[in-house]
Amino acid sequence: MRTLIKNALKSETASDSLTIKGWVRTRRDSKAFSFLEINDGSCMANMQVVADAGIPGYDQVSQMTTGAAVGVTGQLIESPGKGQKWELHASSIQLIGEAPADFPLQKKGHSPEFLRSIAHLRPRTNLYGATFRMRSRLARAIHRFFDERDFTYVHTPIITASDCEGAGEMFRVTTLDPAKAEAQKFENDFFQKSSYLTVSGQLEGETFATALSNIYTFGPTFRAENSNTSRHAAEFWMVEPEIAFADLNDDMDLAEEFVQYLVKDALENNEGDLEIFAKFVDKGLIERLEFVANKPFVRCSYTEAVDILLASEEKFDYPVEWGVNLQSEHERYLTEVHFKSPVTVYNYPKDVKPFYMRLNDDGKTVTAMDLLVPGIGEIIGGAQREERYDQLLANMKAHDLNIDDYNWYLELRKYGSCPHAGFGLGFERMLMFITGMKNIRDVIPFARTPGNCEF
Amino acid sequence: MRTLIKNALKSETASDSLTIKGWVRTRRDSKAFSFLEINDGSCMANMQVVADAGIPGYDQVSQMTTGAAVGVTGQLIESPGKGQKWELHASSIQLIGEAPADFPLQKKGHSPEFLRSIAHLRPRTNLYGATFRMRSRLARAIHRFFDERDFTYVHTPIITASDCEGAGEMFRVTTLDPAKAEAQKFENDFFQKSSYLTVSGQLEGETFATALSNIYTFGPTFRAENSNTSRHAAEFWMVEPEIAFADLNDDMDLAEEFVQYLVKDALENNEGDLEIFAKFVDKGLIERLEFVANKPFVRCSYTEAVDILLASEEKFDYPVEWGVNLQSEHERYLTEVHFKSPVTVYNYPKDVKPFYMRLNDDGKTVTAMDLLVPGIGEIIGGAQREERYDQLLANMKAHDLNIDDYNWYLELRKYGSCPHAGFGLGFERMLMFITGMKNIRDVIPFARTPGNCEF
């Protein structure tokens, strides 16, 4: 029976016989024994193994090089060395799988670019192991947050014929043979119409919120944007809650609580993984996380925000005036310099926002909101939705949408309509915030970007 | 402050003032008061509301027809009626959104086919509300199961250039304009090569298992199969755990424990939702669930299974002989008639299984396993993977795979290779088993099938 190193290291008591299995990180030999550091990916820490010469399996110790898979059985005893509580005094040792000398992860630093080219091996490094364990924990925390609040998890469709944002930039999904002329006839395609990969599950999420009250989606979304930046990927995961009988204030309450919950969870339940980011990736990480976890969000209307930015002495690359979308530099000024706290900006000009947001009585702004955090700027965007049939129809016409495609969406406003609201959190953006990792390619197991679809 | 009906009905004590919001299911008027049944989707049960004539908002009571959105504030008092503990004696009542007379979900039975055509409204019915709450609970139970066992959740890519099963039938993903000639040149496409929607995250999952030890995926997968059956959808969710330093026995242990965990969880934590399936969908449901929850799985090799089937008196549509794949009728005979318990069949002929399964010493069978349950047949399929480099390479050649596309997969066998195993659970198939629902279209929020990509 194998014990995960994570659990062995948490032992309360010594043990006479315990078996671990994992991969060799380092080995040092002396005449009488060898020291091995074994990692099994269950946690950052290695198990230190002392293997006396002559124990069963020791004859193969020279093949137990960095990267080799091994099994060790022995006594778990208190470690005389510093840094770890326990070590394993081997009674037998087994070579399971060798790692030849060309194993690319020998003990030395590697560039992120090189590691992306061996994305099938990089989770075996400390940094990427920690990244993907944090990714898993963040997903868990998201599900737990909504579970504790009676939300129903909904799987909205990935393949869709509608374009939530009306923004284009979608991947087409097809079974037609592109080499044949009939590729032009969508009625011959699998779904008998043009179909695409979804950019958001929000519209479908609304149908469930107006039936089950509180719902959320958590799944992959896609953008066929030809952007080669550190923040864009063609495939990424989104979290989109939607709450019925709720207005913009309820939405801001939920979003702020959500962000603080996730950040606190990362600070409290990371089993040592956060250290490596604070040490090697971003010295200011813990401070920034505590800033967001503990300071209340300041709420500020878009109009107030523009006034603050205009009154500031700051030189911005993008000029500010009422009616423009805020850029990351503006958002960071508000949270980092002006308010020195997380900020929620609400009531944006209608012309910079999508059709489904609720028009305010001023006729100029909509019930949009963005949550801003230091280092990143916007981390969540959301809105109260337009629940009035006539107004939504007018919005759709103003946005040149094909009404026939959205009859089902309009019907939510015809039958038992109610105020409702929701928001979207880019999962990778939150993970980058929590780990300090700078490139989205490094927090996705196998990232998809223009020209990259390997593995 | 709104209280969910689910929580109001669980109250320990009466309450002087409580507000619910939801949709009218039925209303009966008398001279002095009205009875309303309100549902908010948080649970199957309605809140019964007694609204005396003349309270604030009562003047609009005639518009509170089936489907209308309303809010009610009042006293939560013990109900004199049978069937519910609490009812709400309204002090005020509010019409939030009307439902005109053409609201399609008036109180009467509707065919599943009709309800699929209004998939944006069907979660407002008892049966579909229960189905999608069960779907959410099942997803939660899956995450909880793996969390309790120290598994890391991995998001494997949706867009891929490789074909895990080697089976074809994949959707192509493209940004090329099909009306232009360059659509034939994949090097001009977004990823500069042909790319597809994944049919399985297993191969990528293996890269993480051989780094982090125990992992699972849970995400959408796709088949472009032109099948119009009650069991096939083009888009469905799969759960795929992968465990390192594990063999076929470990795999069968995990899979059997997993199935029983999920079924027990559905029996114990369904908040009354299971009743509706047992009552209206499948009278034998609870019995079948308890059968699987409580009876140990019998393990039986494929060869033994074929002998049993050959020795039986049963007339099968598909003849049995050693070397054929088992059909649903065979699987159901084994579990329902012969063993009268859940069954795990293992060691299948290599020719009916994919390239990645481990060849047994007999040279004829591979370490595949299928879990069989009554009513459905196979619910899980899995295998110990081929961890030997040379053997895997030989398998790939025998299956005519393009080796260059799988170099990364082969490298897992070159560097620190170890025995490992995993399985796949079709999420919707499990949900159909748990609810008794007969058509996969009725357990997916917005199902995608040939010719159907609505909403």
mmCIF file of N, CA and C in Angstrom, chain A residues 2 6-7 23 40-41 67 97-98 100 102-103 120 124 135-136 140 143 147 150-153 155 157-159 172-174 178 184 190-191 193 207 210-213 216 235 237 244 408 411 414-417 445-446 448-449 451-452 454-455, chain B residues 2 6-7 23 40-41 67 97-98 100 102-103 120 124 135-136 140 143 147 150-151 153 155 157-159 172-174 178 184 190-191 193 207 210-213 216 235 237 244 408 411 414-417 445-446 448-449 451-452 454-455:
data_model
loop_
_atom_site.group_PDB
_atom_site.id
_atom_site.type_symbol
_atom_site.label_atom_id
_atom_site.label_comp_id
_atom_site.label_asym_id
_atom_site.label_seq_id
_atom_site.Cartn_x
_atom_site.Cartn_y
_atom_site.Cartn_z
ATOM 1 N N ARG A 2 0.656 2.066 -1.012
ATOM 2 C CA ARG A 2 1.474 3.265 -1.164
ATOM 3 C C ARG A 2 0.900 4.422 -0.335
ATOM 4 N N LYS A 6 2.747 13.685 0.630
ATOM 5 C CA LYS A 6 1.983 14.722 1.347
ATOM 6 C C LYS A 6 1.457 14.208 2.691
ATOM 7 N N ASN A 7 0.906 12.995 2.660
ATOM 8 C CA ASN A 7 0.337 12.447 3.887
ATOM 9 C C ASN A 7 1.411 11.886 4.813
ATOM 10 N N TRP A 23 9.272 10.202 -8.044
ATOM 11 C CA TRP A 23 10.359 10.434 -8.981
ATOM 12 C C TRP A 23 11.541 11.078 -8.266
ATOM 13 N N ASP A 40 6.509 13.058 -5.337
ATOM 14 C CA ASP A 40 5.436 12.334 -6.054
ATOM 15 C C ASP A 40 4.341 13.268 -6.549
ATOM 16 N N GLY A 41 4.607 14.577 -6.466
ATOM 17 C CA GLY A 41 3.653 15.535 -7.014
ATOM 18 C C GLY A 41 2.458 15.802 -6.124
ATOM 19 N N GLY A 67 14.708 12.177 -12.254
ATOM 20 C CA GLY A 67 13.600 11.860 -13.147
ATOM 21 C C GLY A 67 13.182 10.412 -13.138
ATOM 22 N N GLY A 97 11.214 2.980 -13.164
ATOM 23 C CA GLY A 97 11.419 3.434 -14.545
ATOM 24 C C GLY A 97 12.610 4.370 -14.611
ATOM 25 N N GLU A 98 13.540 4.067 -15.455
ATOM 26 C CA GLU A 98 14.747 4.890 -15.577
ATOM 27 C C GLU A 98 14.448 6.228 -16.242
ATOM 28 N N PRO A 100 16.860 8.353 -18.726
ATOM 29 C CA PRO A 100 18.173 8.451 -19.366
ATOM 30 C C PRO A 100 18.774 9.851 -19.216
ATOM 31 N N ASP A 102 19.420 12.107 -21.149
ATOM 32 C CA ASP A 102 18.850 13.223 -21.908
ATOM 33 C C ASP A 102 17.528 13.726 -21.323
ATOM 34 N N PHE A 103 17.163 13.233 -20.137
ATOM 35 C CA PHE A 103 15.954 13.765 -19.465
ATOM 36 C C PHE A 103 16.091 15.283 -19.346
ATOM 37 N N HIS A 120 4.407 18.512 -21.572
ATOM 38 C CA HIS A 120 4.039 17.190 -21.036
ATOM 39 C C HIS A 120 4.932 16.806 -19.858
ATOM 40 N N ARG A 124 6.380 18.250 -13.711
ATOM 41 C CA ARG A 124 7.318 17.557 -12.811
ATOM 42 C C ARG A 124 8.307 18.529 -12.158
ATOM 43 N N ARG A 135 -4.103 25.538 -9.242
ATOM 44 C CA ARG A 135 -5.231 25.580 -10.183
ATOM 45 C C ARG A 135 -6.360 24.667 -9.705
ATOM 46 N N SER A 136 -5.997 23.485 -9.277
ATOM 47 C CA SER A 136 -6.989 22.530 -8.792
ATOM 48 C C SER A 136 -7.673 23.060 -7.527
ATOM 49 N N ARG A 140 -11.638 24.007 -6.816
ATOM 50 C CA ARG A 140 -12.381 23.459 -5.667
ATOM 51 C C ARG A 140 -13.032 24.576 -4.865
ATOM 52 N N HIS A 143 -16.172 25.867 -6.526
ATOM 53 C CA HIS A 143 -17.335 24.993 -6.324
ATOM 54 C C HIS A 143 -17.830 25.073 -4.873
ATOM 55 N N ASP A 147 -21.492 26.111 -3.565
ATOM 56 C CA ASP A 147 -22.213 25.054 -2.859
ATOM 57 C C ASP A 147 -22.713 25.566 -1.513
ATOM 58 N N ASP A 150 -25.987 27.546 -1.873
ATOM 59 C CA ASP A 150 -27.162 26.960 -2.539
ATOM 60 C C ASP A 150 -27.275 27.298 -4.021
ATOM 61 N N PHE A 151 -26.146 27.384 -4.716
ATOM 62 C CA PHE A 151 -26.187 27.591 -6.170
ATOM 63 C C PHE A 151 -26.195 26.235 -6.880
ATOM 64 N N THR A 152 -26.906 26.179 -7.987
ATOM 65 C CA THR A 152 -26.907 24.989 -8.833
ATOM 66 C C THR A 152 -25.887 25.169 -9.953
ATOM 67 N N TYR A 153 -25.063 24.139 -10.138
ATOM 68 C CA TYR A 153 -24.025 24.161 -11.179
ATOM 69 C C TYR A 153 -24.654 23.738 -12.501
ATOM 70 N N HIS A 155 -24.166 23.148 -16.733
ATOM 71 C CA HIS A 155 -23.256 23.015 -17.872
ATOM 72 C C HIS A 155 -23.917 23.631 -19.099
ATOM 73 N N PRO A 157 -23.932 25.026 -23.000
ATOM 74 C CA PRO A 157 -23.330 24.342 -24.157
ATOM 75 C C PRO A 157 -22.023 24.986 -24.628
ATOM 76 N N ILE A 158 -21.136 24.150 -25.133
ATOM 77 C CA ILE A 158 -19.861 24.613 -25.691
ATOM 78 C C ILE A 158 -20.056 24.969 -27.166
ATOM 79 N N ILE A 159 -20.749 24.103 -27.878
ATOM 80 C CA ILE A 159 -21.062 24.392 -29.279
ATOM 81 C C ILE A 159 -22.353 25.190 -29.316
ATOM 82 N N ARG A 172 -15.241 28.355 -35.733
ATOM 83 C CA ARG A 172 -16.326 27.605 -36.336
ATOM 84 C C ARG A 172 -16.107 26.119 -36.074
ATOM 85 N N VAL A 173 -17.204 25.394 -35.862
ATOM 86 C CA VAL A 173 -17.177 23.950 -35.626
ATOM 87 C C VAL A 173 -17.868 23.289 -36.800
ATOM 88 N N THR A 174 -17.209 22.334 -37.431
ATOM 89 C CA THR A 174 -17.771 21.777 -38.655
ATOM 90 C C THR A 174 -17.339 20.336 -38.857
ATOM 91 N N PRO A 178 -13.317 20.494 -46.040
ATOM 92 C CA PRO A 178 -13.015 21.809 -46.617
ATOM 93 C C PRO A 178 -12.550 21.723 -48.066
ATOM 94 N N GLN A 184 -19.276 25.100 -48.389
ATOM 95 C CA GLN A 184 -19.889 26.422 -48.286
ATOM 96 C C GLN A 184 -21.349 26.354 -47.854
ATOM 97 N N PHE A 190 -23.051 19.375 -39.802
ATOM 98 C CA PHE A 190 -23.569 18.473 -38.766
ATOM 99 C C PHE A 190 -24.835 19.012 -38.111
ATOM 100 N N PHE A 191 -24.814 20.293 -37.797
ATOM 101 C CA PHE A 191 -25.971 20.882 -37.104
ATOM 102 C C PHE A 191 -26.927 21.580 -38.069
ATOM 103 N N LYS A 193 -26.568 24.133 -39.646
ATOM 104 C CA LYS A 193 -26.426 25.592 -39.607
ATOM 105 C C LYS A 193 -24.997 25.903 -39.181
ATOM 106 N N THR A 207 -31.294 31.455 -18.534
ATOM 107 C CA THR A 207 -32.515 30.625 -18.610
ATOM 108 C C THR A 207 -32.641 29.753 -17.353
ATOM 109 N N THR A 210 -33.546 31.915 -14.146
ATOM 110 C CA THR A 210 -34.957 32.280 -14.077
ATOM 111 C C THR A 210 -35.848 31.046 -13.921
ATOM 112 N N ALA A 211 -35.236 29.938 -13.507
ATOM 113 C CA ALA A 211 -35.989 28.724 -13.181
ATOM 114 C C ALA A 211 -35.549 28.182 -11.821
ATOM 115 N N LEU A 212 -34.222 28.195 -11.557
ATOM 116 C CA LEU A 212 -33.670 27.597 -10.336
ATOM 117 C C LEU A 212 -33.131 28.652 -9.369
ATOM 118 N N SER A 213 -33.270 29.911 -9.700
ATOM 119 C CA SER A 213 -32.890 31.061 -8.856
ATOM 120 C C SER A 213 -31.395 31.375 -8.853
ATOM 121 N N TYR A 216 -24.605 28.769 -11.376
ATOM 122 C CA TYR A 216 -23.332 29.219 -11.921
ATOM 123 C C TYR A 216 -22.874 28.226 -12.971
ATOM 124 N N GLU A 235 -8.317 29.378 -25.611
ATOM 125 C CA GLU A 235 -9.181 28.491 -24.816
ATOM 126 C C GLU A 235 -8.909 28.769 -23.351
ATOM 127 N N TRP A 237 -10.958 29.015 -19.132
ATOM 128 C CA TRP A 237 -12.150 28.643 -18.350
ATOM 129 C C TRP A 237 -12.767 29.882 -17.707
ATOM 130 N N ALA A 244 -31.211 35.255 -9.593
ATOM 131 C CA ALA A 244 -32.545 35.785 -9.898
ATOM 132 C C ALA A 244 -33.038 36.653 -8.755
ATOM 133 N N TRP A 408 -35.735 32.964 -27.862
ATOM 134 C CA TRP A 408 -35.766 32.246 -26.581
ATOM 135 C C TRP A 408 -35.275 33.146 -25.451
ATOM 136 N N GLU A 411 -37.911 35.612 -24.585
ATOM 137 C CA GLU A 411 -39.057 35.009 -23.884
ATOM 138 C C GLU A 411 -38.860 34.956 -22.368
ATOM 139 N N LYS A 414 -40.658 37.663 -21.230
ATOM 140 C CA LYS A 414 -42.088 37.657 -21.520
ATOM 141 C C LYS A 414 -42.851 36.879 -20.449
ATOM 142 N N TYR A 415 -42.246 35.803 -19.964
ATOM 143 C CA TYR A 415 -42.914 34.912 -19.022
ATOM 144 C C TYR A 415 -42.253 34.980 -17.645
ATOM 145 N N GLY A 416 -42.905 35.621 -16.712
ATOM 146 C CA GLY A 416 -42.380 35.658 -15.343
ATOM 147 C C GLY A 416 -41.012 36.310 -15.242
ATOM 148 N N SER A 417 -40.825 37.409 -15.955
ATOM 149 C CA SER A 417 -39.532 38.100 -15.922
ATOM 150 C C SER A 417 -39.234 38.630 -14.523
ATOM 151 N N PRO A 445 -2.666 23.877 -18.474
ATOM 152 C CA PRO A 445 -1.903 22.651 -18.737
ATOM 153 C C PRO A 445 -1.316 22.610 -20.154
ATOM 154 N N PHE A 446 -2.159 22.794 -21.159
ATOM 155 C CA PHE A 446 -1.672 22.800 -22.540
ATOM 156 C C PHE A 446 -2.354 23.980 -23.234
ATOM 157 N N ARG A 448 -3.600 26.939 -25.666
ATOM 158 C CA ARG A 448 -3.896 27.115 -27.093
ATOM 159 C C ARG A 448 -3.823 28.598 -27.426
ATOM 160 N N THR A 449 -2.886 28.933 -28.310
ATOM 161 C CA THR A 449 -2.696 30.310 -28.764
ATOM 162 C C THR A 449 -2.477 30.255 -30.275
ATOM 163 N N GLY A 451 -1.296 29.523 -33.646
ATOM 164 C CA GLY A 451 -0.186 28.677 -34.088
ATOM 165 C C GLY A 451 0.218 27.588 -33.118
ATOM 166 N N ASN A 452 -0.440 27.497 -31.963
ATOM 167 C CA ASN A 452 -0.053 26.496 -30.958
ATOM 168 C C ASN A 452 -1.210 25.615 -30.530
ATOM 169 N N GLU A 454 -0.275 22.139 -29.686
ATOM 170 C CA GLU A 454 0.508 20.923 -29.468
ATOM 171 C C GLU A 454 -0.075 20.109 -28.320
ATOM 172 N N PHE A 455 0.268 18.851 -28.292
ATOM 173 C CA PHE A 455 -0.106 17.864 -27.261
ATOM 174 C C PHE A 455 -1.590 17.492 -27.357
ATOM 175 N N ARG B 2 -34.194 38.152 0.832
ATOM 176 C CA ARG B 2 -34.969 37.030 0.332
ATOM 177 C C ARG B 2 -34.481 35.713 0.951
ATOM 178 N N LYS B 6 -36.304 26.484 -0.256
ATOM 179 C CA LYS B 6 -35.619 25.315 0.307
ATOM 180 C C LYS B 6 -35.243 25.533 1.772
ATOM 181 N N ASN B 7 -34.715 26.701 2.068
ATOM 182 C CA ASN B 7 -34.289 26.982 3.444
ATOM 183 C C ASN B 7 -35.468 27.352 4.338
ATOM 184 N N TRP B 23 -41.851 31.772 -8.689
ATOM 185 C CA TRP B 23 -42.825 31.745 -9.769
ATOM 186 C C TRP B 23 -44.066 30.982 -9.337
ATOM 187 N N ASP B 40 -39.393 28.368 -6.329
ATOM 188 C CA ASP B 40 -38.260 29.212 -6.761
ATOM 189 C C ASP B 40 -37.095 28.382 -7.310
ATOM 190 N N GLY B 41 -37.343 27.091 -7.543
ATOM 191 C CA GLY B 41 -36.320 26.256 -8.165
ATOM 192 C C GLY B 41 -35.228 25.799 -7.221
ATOM 193 N N GLY B 67 -46.742 30.771 -13.784
ATOM 194 C CA GLY B 67 -45.545 31.249 -14.472
ATOM 195 C C GLY B 67 -45.149 32.667 -14.114
ATOM 196 N N GLY B 97 -43.273 39.917 -12.376
ATOM 197 C CA GLY B 97 -43.315 39.769 -13.841
ATOM 198 C C GLY B 97 -44.485 38.882 -14.238
ATOM 199 N N GLU B 98 -45.326 39.379 -15.094
ATOM 200 C CA GLU B 98 -46.492 38.600 -15.519
ATOM 201 C C GLU B 98 -46.112 37.434 -16.411
ATOM 202 N N PRO B 100 -48.179 35.892 -19.546
ATOM 203 C CA PRO B 100 -49.415 35.951 -20.332
ATOM 204 C C PRO B 100 -50.014 34.559 -20.536
ATOM 205 N N ASP B 102 -50.408 32.767 -22.956
ATOM 206 C CA ASP B 102 -49.757 31.820 -23.871
ATOM 207 C C ASP B 102 -48.500 31.192 -23.247
ATOM 208 N N PHE B 103 -48.262 31.405 -21.957
ATOM 209 C CA PHE B 103 -47.149 30.735 -21.288
ATOM 210 C C PHE B 103 -47.280 29.227 -21.495
ATOM 211 N N HIS B 120 -35.374 26.378 -23.011
ATOM 212 C CA HIS B 120 -35.086 27.544 -22.174
ATOM 213 C C HIS B 120 -36.104 27.700 -21.055
ATOM 214 N N ARG B 124 -38.227 25.036 -15.548
ATOM 215 C CA ARG B 124 -39.271 25.534 -14.642
ATOM 216 C C ARG B 124 -40.311 24.464 -14.314
ATOM 217 N N ARG B 135 -28.236 16.835 -11.529
ATOM 218 C CA ARG B 135 -27.016 16.985 -12.327
ATOM 219 C C ARG B 135 -25.949 17.762 -11.548
ATOM 220 N N SER B 136 -26.379 18.831 -10.927
ATOM 221 C CA SER B 136 -25.454 19.654 -10.147
ATOM 222 C C SER B 136 -24.911 18.870 -8.952
ATOM 223 N N ARG B 140 -21.012 17.756 -8.010
ATOM 224 C CA ARG B 140 -20.423 18.029 -6.698
ATOM 225 C C ARG B 140 -19.862 16.764 -6.069
ATOM 226 N N HIS B 143 -16.542 15.807 -7.600
ATOM 227 C CA HIS B 143 -15.421 16.603 -7.087
ATOM 228 C C HIS B 143 -15.093 16.214 -5.642
ATOM 229 N N ASP B 147 -11.578 14.878 -4.174
ATOM 230 C CA ASP B 147 -10.960 15.762 -3.186
ATOM 231 C C ASP B 147 -10.614 14.973 -1.928
ATOM 232 N N ASP B 150 -7.303 13.076 -2.343
ATOM 233 C CA ASP B 150 -6.075 13.789 -2.735
ATOM 234 C C ASP B 150 -5.782 13.766 -4.230
ATOM 235 N N PHE B 151 -6.829 13.825 -5.041
ATOM 236 C CA PHE B 151 -6.620 13.922 -6.488
ATOM 237 C C PHE B 151 -6.539 15.397 -6.897
ATOM 238 N N TYR B 153 -7.334 18.137 -9.753
ATOM 239 C CA TYR B 153 -8.247 18.342 -10.886
ATOM 240 C C TYR B 153 -7.469 19.026 -12.010
ATOM 241 N N HIS B 155 -7.490 20.497 -16.048
ATOM 242 C CA HIS B 155 -8.260 20.869 -17.237
ATOM 243 C C HIS B 155 -7.462 20.512 -18.482
ATOM 244 N N PRO B 157 -6.987 19.961 -22.563
ATOM 245 C CA PRO B 157 -7.470 20.877 -23.612
ATOM 246 C C PRO B 157 -8.700 20.371 -24.347
ATOM 247 N N ILE B 158 -9.535 21.298 -24.754
ATOM 248 C CA ILE B 158 -10.731 20.973 -25.542
ATOM 249 C C ILE B 158 -10.358 20.936 -27.025
ATOM 250 N N ILE B 159 -9.596 21.924 -27.469
ATOM 251 C CA ILE B 159 -9.136 21.931 -28.857
ATOM 252 C C ILE B 159 -7.837 21.139 -28.907
ATOM 253 N N ARG B 172 -14.123 19.469 -36.612
ATOM 254 C CA ARG B 172 -12.995 20.324 -36.926
ATOM 255 C C ARG B 172 -13.263 21.733 -36.389
ATOM 256 N N VAL B 173 -12.203 22.375 -35.902
ATOM 257 C CA VAL B 173 -12.277 23.736 -35.371
ATOM 258 C C VAL B 173 -11.468 24.626 -36.300
ATOM 259 N N THR B 174 -12.067 25.693 -36.786
ATOM 260 C CA THR B 174 -11.380 26.487 -37.801
ATOM 261 C C THR B 174 -11.793 27.950 -37.738
ATOM 262 N N PRO B 178 -14.974 29.363 -45.163
ATOM 263 C CA PRO B 178 -15.195 28.208 -46.037
ATOM 264 C C PRO B 178 -15.500 28.602 -47.479
ATOM 265 N N GLN B 184 -8.745 25.284 -47.776
ATOM 266 C CA GLN B 184 -8.133 23.955 -47.909
ATOM 267 C C GLN B 184 -6.739 23.901 -47.309
ATOM 268 N N PHE B 190 -6.035 28.980 -37.801
ATOM 269 C CA PHE B 190 -5.656 29.646 -36.552
ATOM 270 C C PHE B 190 -4.462 28.966 -35.880
ATOM 271 N N PHE B 191 -4.502 27.654 -35.839
ATOM 272 C CA PHE B 191 -3.429 26.921 -35.163
ATOM 273 C C PHE B 191 -2.353 26.424 -36.130
ATOM 274 N N LYS B 193 -2.474 24.278 -38.252
ATOM 275 C CA LYS B 193 -2.617 22.853 -38.549
ATOM 276 C C LYS B 193 -4.086 22.484 -38.353
ATOM 277 N N THR B 207 -0.103 12.665 -18.720
ATOM 278 C CA THR B 207 1.102 13.476 -18.480
ATOM 279 C C THR B 207 1.078 14.073 -17.068
ATOM 280 N N THR B 210 1.630 11.254 -14.296
ATOM 281 C CA THR B 210 3.036 10.868 -14.156
ATOM 282 C C THR B 210 3.883 12.039 -13.647
ATOM 283 N N ALA B 211 3.215 13.045 -13.093
ATOM 284 C CA ALA B 211 3.916 14.156 -12.431
ATOM 285 C C ALA B 211 3.327 14.423 -11.046
ATOM 286 N N LEU B 212 1.981 14.354 -10.950
ATOM 287 C CA LEU B 212 1.292 14.696 -9.701
ATOM 288 C C LEU B 212 0.655 13.476 -9.035
ATOM 289 N N SER B 213 0.834 12.305 -9.601
ATOM 290 C CA SER B 213 0.379 11.012 -9.056
ATOM 291 C C SER B 213 -1.092 10.707 -9.286
ATOM 292 N N TYR B 216 -7.598 13.883 -11.960
ATOM 293 C CA TYR B 216 -8.797 13.572 -12.737
ATOM 294 C C TYR B 216 -9.145 14.761 -13.604
ATOM 295 N N GLU B 235 -22.131 16.429 -27.772
ATOM 296 C CA GLU B 235 -21.386 17.117 -26.712
ATOM 297 C C GLU B 235 -21.838 16.551 -25.385
ATOM 298 N N TRP B 237 -20.268 15.412 -21.090
ATOM 299 C CA TRP B 237 -19.175 15.601 -20.123
ATOM 300 C C TRP B 237 -18.616 14.254 -19.678
ATOM 301 N N ALA B 244 -1.137 7.074 -10.846
ATOM 302 C CA ALA B 244 0.227 6.596 -11.105
ATOM 303 C C ALA B 244 0.588 5.505 -10.111
ATOM 304 N N TRP B 408 5.409 13.059 -27.603
ATOM 305 C CA TRP B 408 5.272 13.495 -26.202
ATOM 306 C C TRP B 408 4.656 12.391 -25.355
ATOM 307 N N GLU B 411 7.215 9.767 -24.730
ATOM 308 C CA GLU B 411 8.250 10.193 -23.783
ATOM 309 C C GLU B 411 7.874 9.940 -22.327
ATOM 310 N N LYS B 414 9.570 7.045 -21.587
ATOM 311 C CA LYS B 414 11.028 7.100 -21.694
ATOM 312 C C LYS B 414 11.652 7.635 -20.413
ATOM 313 N N TYR B 415 10.983 8.569 -19.803
ATOM 314 C CA TYR B 415 11.530 9.253 -18.616
ATOM 315 C C TYR B 415 10.718 8.908 -17.367
ATOM 316 N N GLY B 416 11.263 8.077 -16.533
ATOM 317 C CA GLY B 416 10.600 7.761 -15.266
ATOM 318 C C GLY B 416 9.239 7.120 -15.452
ATOM 319 N N SER B 417 9.149 6.202 -16.374
ATOM 320 C CA SER B 417 7.867 5.532 -16.644
ATOM 321 C C SER B 417 7.431 4.716 -15.427
ATOM 322 N N PRO B 445 -28.624 20.407 -20.322
ATOM 323 C CA PRO B 445 -29.381 21.665 -20.410
ATOM 324 C C PRO B 445 -29.796 22.011 -21.848
ATOM 325 N N PHE B 446 -28.832 22.036 -22.763
ATOM 326 C CA PHE B 446 -29.161 22.307 -24.162
ATOM 327 C C PHE B 446 -28.396 21.289 -25.006
ATOM 328 N N ARG B 448 -26.846 18.895 -27.847
ATOM 329 C CA ARG B 448 -26.395 19.007 -29.239
ATOM 330 C C ARG B 448 -26.422 17.631 -29.883
ATOM 331 N N THR B 449 -27.242 17.510 -30.924
ATOM 332 C CA THR B 449 -27.354 16.265 -31.668
ATOM 333 C C THR B 449 -27.416 16.633 -33.148
ATOM 334 N N GLY B 451 -28.213 18.060 -36.392
ATOM 335 C CA GLY B 451 -29.262 18.990 -36.785
ATOM 336 C C GLY B 451 -29.797 19.858 -35.661
ATOM 337 N N ASN B 452 -29.278 19.683 -34.443
ATOM 338 C CA ASN B 452 -29.792 20.454 -33.313
ATOM 339 C C ASN B 452 -28.714 21.227 -32.568
ATOM 340 N N GLU B 454 -29.766 24.457 -31.131
ATOM 341 C CA GLU B 454 -30.584 25.612 -30.749
ATOM 342 C C GLU B 454 -30.150 26.170 -29.397
ATOM 343 N N PHE B 455 -30.482 27.385 -29.157
ATOM 344 C CA PHE B 455 -30.249 28.117 -27.901
ATOM 345 C C PHE B 455 -28.764 28.451 -27.749
#
